CSV table of C-alpha atoms in Angstrom, one decimal:
chain,number,residue,atom,x,y,z
A,1,UNK,CA,45.1,-43.1,-48.8
A,2,UNK,CA,47.0,-42.2,-52.0
A,3,UNK,CA,46.4,-42.4,-55.7
A,4,UNK,CA,49.5,-43.7,-57.3
A,5,UNK,CA,50.4,-42.9,-61.1
A,6,UNK,CA,53.4,-44.4,-62.8
A,7,UNK,CA,55.7,-42.2,-64.7
A,8,UNK,CA,57.5,-45.0,-66.5
A,9,UNK,CA,59.3,-44.9,-69.8
A,10,UNK,CA,59.6,-42.1,-72.2
A,11,UNK,CA,58.4,-38.6,-71.4
A,12,UNK,CA,56.6,-37.5,-74.5
A,13,UNK,CA,54.5,-34.6,-75.8
A,14,UNK,CA,50.6,-35.3,-76.3
A,15,UNK,CA,51.2,-35.6,-79.9
A,16,UNK,CA,54.3,-38.1,-80.0
A,17,UNK,CA,53.1,-40.4,-77.0
A,18,UNK,CA,50.7,-42.3,-79.2
A,19,UNK,CA,53.5,-42.8,-81.7
A,20,UNK,CA,55.9,-44.2,-79.1
A,21,UNK,CA,53.2,-46.4,-77.7
A,22,UNK,CA,52.3,-47.6,-81.2
A,23,UNK,CA,56.0,-48.8,-81.5
A,24,UNK,CA,55.8,-50.6,-78.3
A,25,UNK,CA,57.5,-48.0,-75.9
A,26,UNK,CA,56.0,-46.9,-72.6
A,27,UNK,CA,55.5,-43.1,-72.9
A,28,UNK,CA,53.8,-40.6,-70.5
A,29,UNK,CA,52.5,-37.2,-71.7
A,30,UNK,CA,51.3,-34.0,-69.8
A,31,UNK,CA,47.8,-35.1,-70.6
A,32,UNK,CA,48.3,-38.2,-68.6
A,33,UNK,CA,49.2,-36.3,-65.6
A,34,UNK,CA,46.6,-33.7,-66.0
A,35,UNK,CA,44.0,-36.5,-66.3
A,36,UNK,CA,45.3,-38.5,-63.2
A,37,UNK,CA,45.3,-35.2,-61.1
A,38,UNK,CA,41.7,-34.6,-62.2
A,39,UNK,CA,40.7,-38.1,-61.2
A,40,UNK,CA,42.5,-37.6,-57.7
A,41,UNK,CA,40.1,-37.3,-54.8
A,42,UNK,CA,40.0,-33.9,-53.3
A,43,UNK,CA,42.6,-33.5,-50.5
A,44,UNK,CA,44.3,-36.7,-51.1
A,45,UNK,CA,48.0,-36.9,-51.8
A,46,UNK,CA,48.9,-37.6,-55.5
A,47,UNK,CA,52.0,-40.0,-55.8
A,48,UNK,CA,54.1,-40.3,-59.1
A,49,UNK,CA,56.3,-43.3,-59.3
A,50,UNK,CA,59.3,-42.5,-61.2
A,51,UNK,CA,61.0,-45.0,-63.6
A,52,UNK,CA,62.2,-42.7,-66.4
A,53,UNK,CA,65.2,-41.6,-68.3
A,54,UNK,CA,63.7,-38.6,-69.6
A,55,UNK,CA,62.5,-37.6,-73.0
A,56,UNK,CA,61.2,-34.2,-74.4
A,57,UNK,CA,62.2,-31.4,-72.0
A,58,UNK,CA,59.2,-29.4,-73.3
A,59,UNK,CA,56.7,-32.1,-72.1
A,60,UNK,CA,58.7,-32.4,-68.8
A,61,UNK,CA,58.4,-28.5,-68.4
A,62,UNK,CA,54.7,-28.8,-68.9
A,63,UNK,CA,54.5,-31.8,-66.4
A,64,UNK,CA,56.4,-29.5,-63.8
A,65,UNK,CA,54.0,-26.5,-64.3
A,66,UNK,CA,51.0,-28.8,-64.0
A,67,UNK,CA,52.3,-30.3,-60.7
A,68,UNK,CA,53.3,-26.9,-59.2
A,69,UNK,CA,49.8,-25.8,-60.0
A,70,UNK,CA,48.0,-28.7,-58.5
A,71,UNK,CA,45.3,-28.2,-55.9
A,72,UNK,CA,46.1,-31.4,-54.1
A,73,UNK,CA,49.5,-32.4,-52.1
A,74,UNK,CA,51.9,-34.0,-54.8
A,75,UNK,CA,54.6,-36.5,-54.1
A,76,UNK,CA,57.3,-38.0,-56.3
A,77,UNK,CA,58.9,-41.4,-55.4
A,78,UNK,CA,62.1,-42.5,-57.4
A,79,UNK,CA,61.9,-46.4,-57.7
A,80,UNK,CA,64.9,-46.6,-60.2
A,81,UNK,CA,65.6,-43.5,-62.1
A,82,UNK,CA,64.5,-39.9,-62.5
A,83,UNK,CA,66.8,-39.0,-65.5
A,84,UNK,CA,67.1,-35.9,-67.3
A,85,UNK,CA,63.5,-34.5,-68.1
A,86,UNK,CA,62.1,-36.7,-65.7
A,87,UNK,CA,64.4,-35.0,-63.0
A,88,UNK,CA,62.7,-31.5,-64.1
A,89,UNK,CA,59.3,-33.3,-63.4
A,90,UNK,CA,60.5,-34.4,-60.0
A,91,UNK,CA,61.3,-30.9,-59.1
A,92,UNK,CA,57.8,-30.0,-59.5
A,93,UNK,CA,56.3,-32.1,-56.6
A,94,UNK,CA,55.9,-30.8,-53.2
A,95,UNK,CA,57.7,-33.7,-51.6
A,96,UNK,CA,60.2,-35.7,-53.5
A,97,UNK,CA,61.6,-39.1,-52.4
A,98,UNK,CA,63.7,-41.8,-53.4
A,99,UNK,CA,64.1,-45.6,-52.8
A,100,UNK,CA,67.5,-46.4,-51.1
A,101,UNK,CA,68.7,-47.7,-54.5
A,102,UNK,CA,66.9,-44.9,-56.6
A,103,UNK,CA,68.9,-42.3,-58.7
A,104,UNK,CA,68.5,-38.8,-60.1
A,105,UNK,CA,70.5,-38.0,-63.3
A,106,UNK,CA,71.0,-34.5,-64.4
A,107,UNK,CA,72.7,-33.2,-67.7
A,108,UNK,CA,72.7,-30.7,-70.4
A,109,UNK,CA,69.9,-30.7,-73.0
A,110,UNK,CA,70.4,-31.8,-76.6
A,111,UNK,CA,68.7,-31.4,-79.8
A,112,UNK,CA,69.2,-32.4,-83.5
A,113,UNK,CA,70.0,-29.5,-85.9
A,114,UNK,CA,70.1,-29.5,-89.6
A,115,UNK,CA,70.8,-26.5,-91.8
A,116,UNK,CA,73.2,-23.6,-92.1
A,117,UNK,CA,75.2,-21.8,-89.4
A,118,UNK,CA,72.2,-19.5,-88.6
A,119,UNK,CA,70.0,-22.7,-87.8
A,120,UNK,CA,72.6,-23.9,-85.4
A,121,UNK,CA,73.3,-20.9,-83.9
A,122,UNK,CA,69.4,-20.7,-83.1
A,123,UNK,CA,69.5,-24.2,-81.6
A,124,UNK,CA,72.6,-23.1,-79.4
A,125,UNK,CA,70.6,-20.1,-78.3
A,126,UNK,CA,67.5,-22.4,-77.5
A,127,UNK,CA,69.7,-25.0,-75.7
A,128,UNK,CA,70.9,-22.2,-73.5
A,129,UNK,CA,67.4,-20.9,-72.6
A,130,UNK,CA,66.3,-24.5,-71.8
A,131,UNK,CA,69.5,-25.2,-69.7
A,132,UNK,CA,68.6,-22.1,-67.8
A,133,UNK,CA,64.9,-23.0,-67.3
A,134,UNK,CA,65.9,-26.5,-66.1
A,135,UNK,CA,68.4,-24.8,-63.7
A,136,UNK,CA,65.7,-22.6,-62.4
A,137,UNK,CA,63.4,-25.6,-61.6
A,138,UNK,CA,66.3,-27.3,-59.8
A,139,UNK,CA,67.3,-24.3,-57.9
A,140,UNK,CA,63.6,-23.8,-56.6
A,141,UNK,CA,63.5,-27.5,-55.5
A,142,UNK,CA,66.9,-27.3,-53.8
A,143,UNK,CA,66.0,-24.1,-51.6
A,144,UNK,CA,69.5,-22.9,-51.2
A,145,UNK,CA,71.2,-26.3,-50.5
A,146,UNK,CA,73.0,-26.3,-53.8
A,147,UNK,CA,74.1,-23.1,-55.8
A,148,UNK,CA,73.2,-22.5,-59.2
A,149,UNK,CA,76.9,-22.6,-60.3
A,150,UNK,CA,77.1,-26.1,-58.6
A,151,UNK,CA,73.9,-27.2,-60.6
A,152,UNK,CA,75.4,-26.1,-63.8
A,153,UNK,CA,78.7,-27.9,-63.3
A,154,UNK,CA,76.8,-31.1,-62.5
A,155,UNK,CA,74.7,-30.8,-65.6
A,156,UNK,CA,77.9,-30.1,-67.6
A,157,UNK,CA,79.3,-33.5,-66.2
A,158,UNK,CA,76.2,-35.5,-66.7
A,159,UNK,CA,75.8,-36.4,-63.1
A,160,UNK,CA,74.1,-39.7,-61.9
A,161,UNK,CA,73.3,-39.0,-58.1
A,162,UNK,CA,72.4,-41.8,-55.6
A,163,UNK,CA,69.6,-41.2,-53.4
A,164,UNK,CA,71.9,-39.9,-50.7
A,165,UNK,CA,73.7,-37.3,-53.1
A,166,UNK,CA,70.2,-36.3,-54.3
A,167,UNK,CA,69.1,-36.0,-50.7
A,168,UNK,CA,72.2,-33.9,-50.1
A,169,UNK,CA,72.0,-31.6,-53.1
A,170,UNK,CA,68.3,-30.9,-52.2
A,171,UNK,CA,66.7,-32.5,-55.2
A,172,UNK,CA,64.8,-34.9,-53.1
A,173,UNK,CA,63.5,-34.3,-49.6
A,174,UNK,CA,63.8,-37.9,-48.0
A,175,UNK,CA,64.9,-41.5,-48.8
A,176,UNK,CA,62.1,-44.1,-48.6
A,177,UNK,CA,61.9,-47.0,-46.3
A,178,UNK,CA,62.9,-50.2,-48.4
A,179,UNK,CA,59.4,-51.6,-48.1
A,180,UNK,CA,57.6,-48.6,-49.7
A,181,UNK,CA,56.2,-48.5,-53.0
A,182,UNK,CA,56.3,-51.2,-55.6
A,183,UNK,CA,59.2,-53.0,-57.3
A,184,UNK,CA,60.7,-51.1,-60.1
A,185,UNK,CA,60.9,-52.1,-63.5
A,186,UNK,CA,64.6,-52.5,-65.1
A,187,UNK,CA,65.9,-49.5,-66.8
A,188,UNK,CA,67.9,-49.4,-70.0
A,189,UNK,CA,70.8,-47.0,-70.3
A,190,UNK,CA,69.5,-46.4,-74.1
A,191,UNK,CA,66.3,-44.8,-72.6
A,192,UNK,CA,68.4,-42.0,-70.9
A,193,UNK,CA,67.8,-38.9,-73.0
A,194,UNK,CA,66.6,-35.2,-72.7
A,195,UNK,CA,65.5,-34.2,-76.1
A,196,UNK,CA,64.9,-30.6,-76.5
A,197,UNK,CA,63.8,-30.6,-80.1
A,198,UNK,CA,62.8,-33.4,-82.4
A,199,UNK,CA,62.5,-37.1,-81.5
A,200,UNK,CA,65.5,-38.6,-80.2
A,201,UNK,CA,67.4,-41.4,-82.3
């Protein structure tokens, strides 16, 4: 018996999620994950269904940390896409799985910076730190299957991994049978982002 929670649409901070929803976008925030875990029956596996191109990387980090600290078994099922910040959240579950057509996308974080050269240098330093944190999450999930350098090269290129490639890399643990889970909603390429600071365009 499993409790299922849909991680669909934008990954947003607790402050920004209501704004996205007001504009008609799907959004999931760390508080949603905390609340869903709190309602999960003791000892029962908590299943996150992934259909997300990402969003706020810091909200993703918080979700990752909440999942790592969960007192129940956690499972992630990629139905369409776990992209960008969503791929970091996926790295936080005990067992990560993907539909045969599911994909995992990893890339470098991005931000919008205004101001003088000091402000831009600060942003570069922040993005380097965020990149290293993301790689730490992936490296922990991969359990030696893929090196830190190889993960960084994949992020540099913005890499979309098929279910089989994600399995080979170690970012997922298994490929689901075709009849598991529910049908995935369509993903828009415009929804793929990994915003480390500020709201994306």
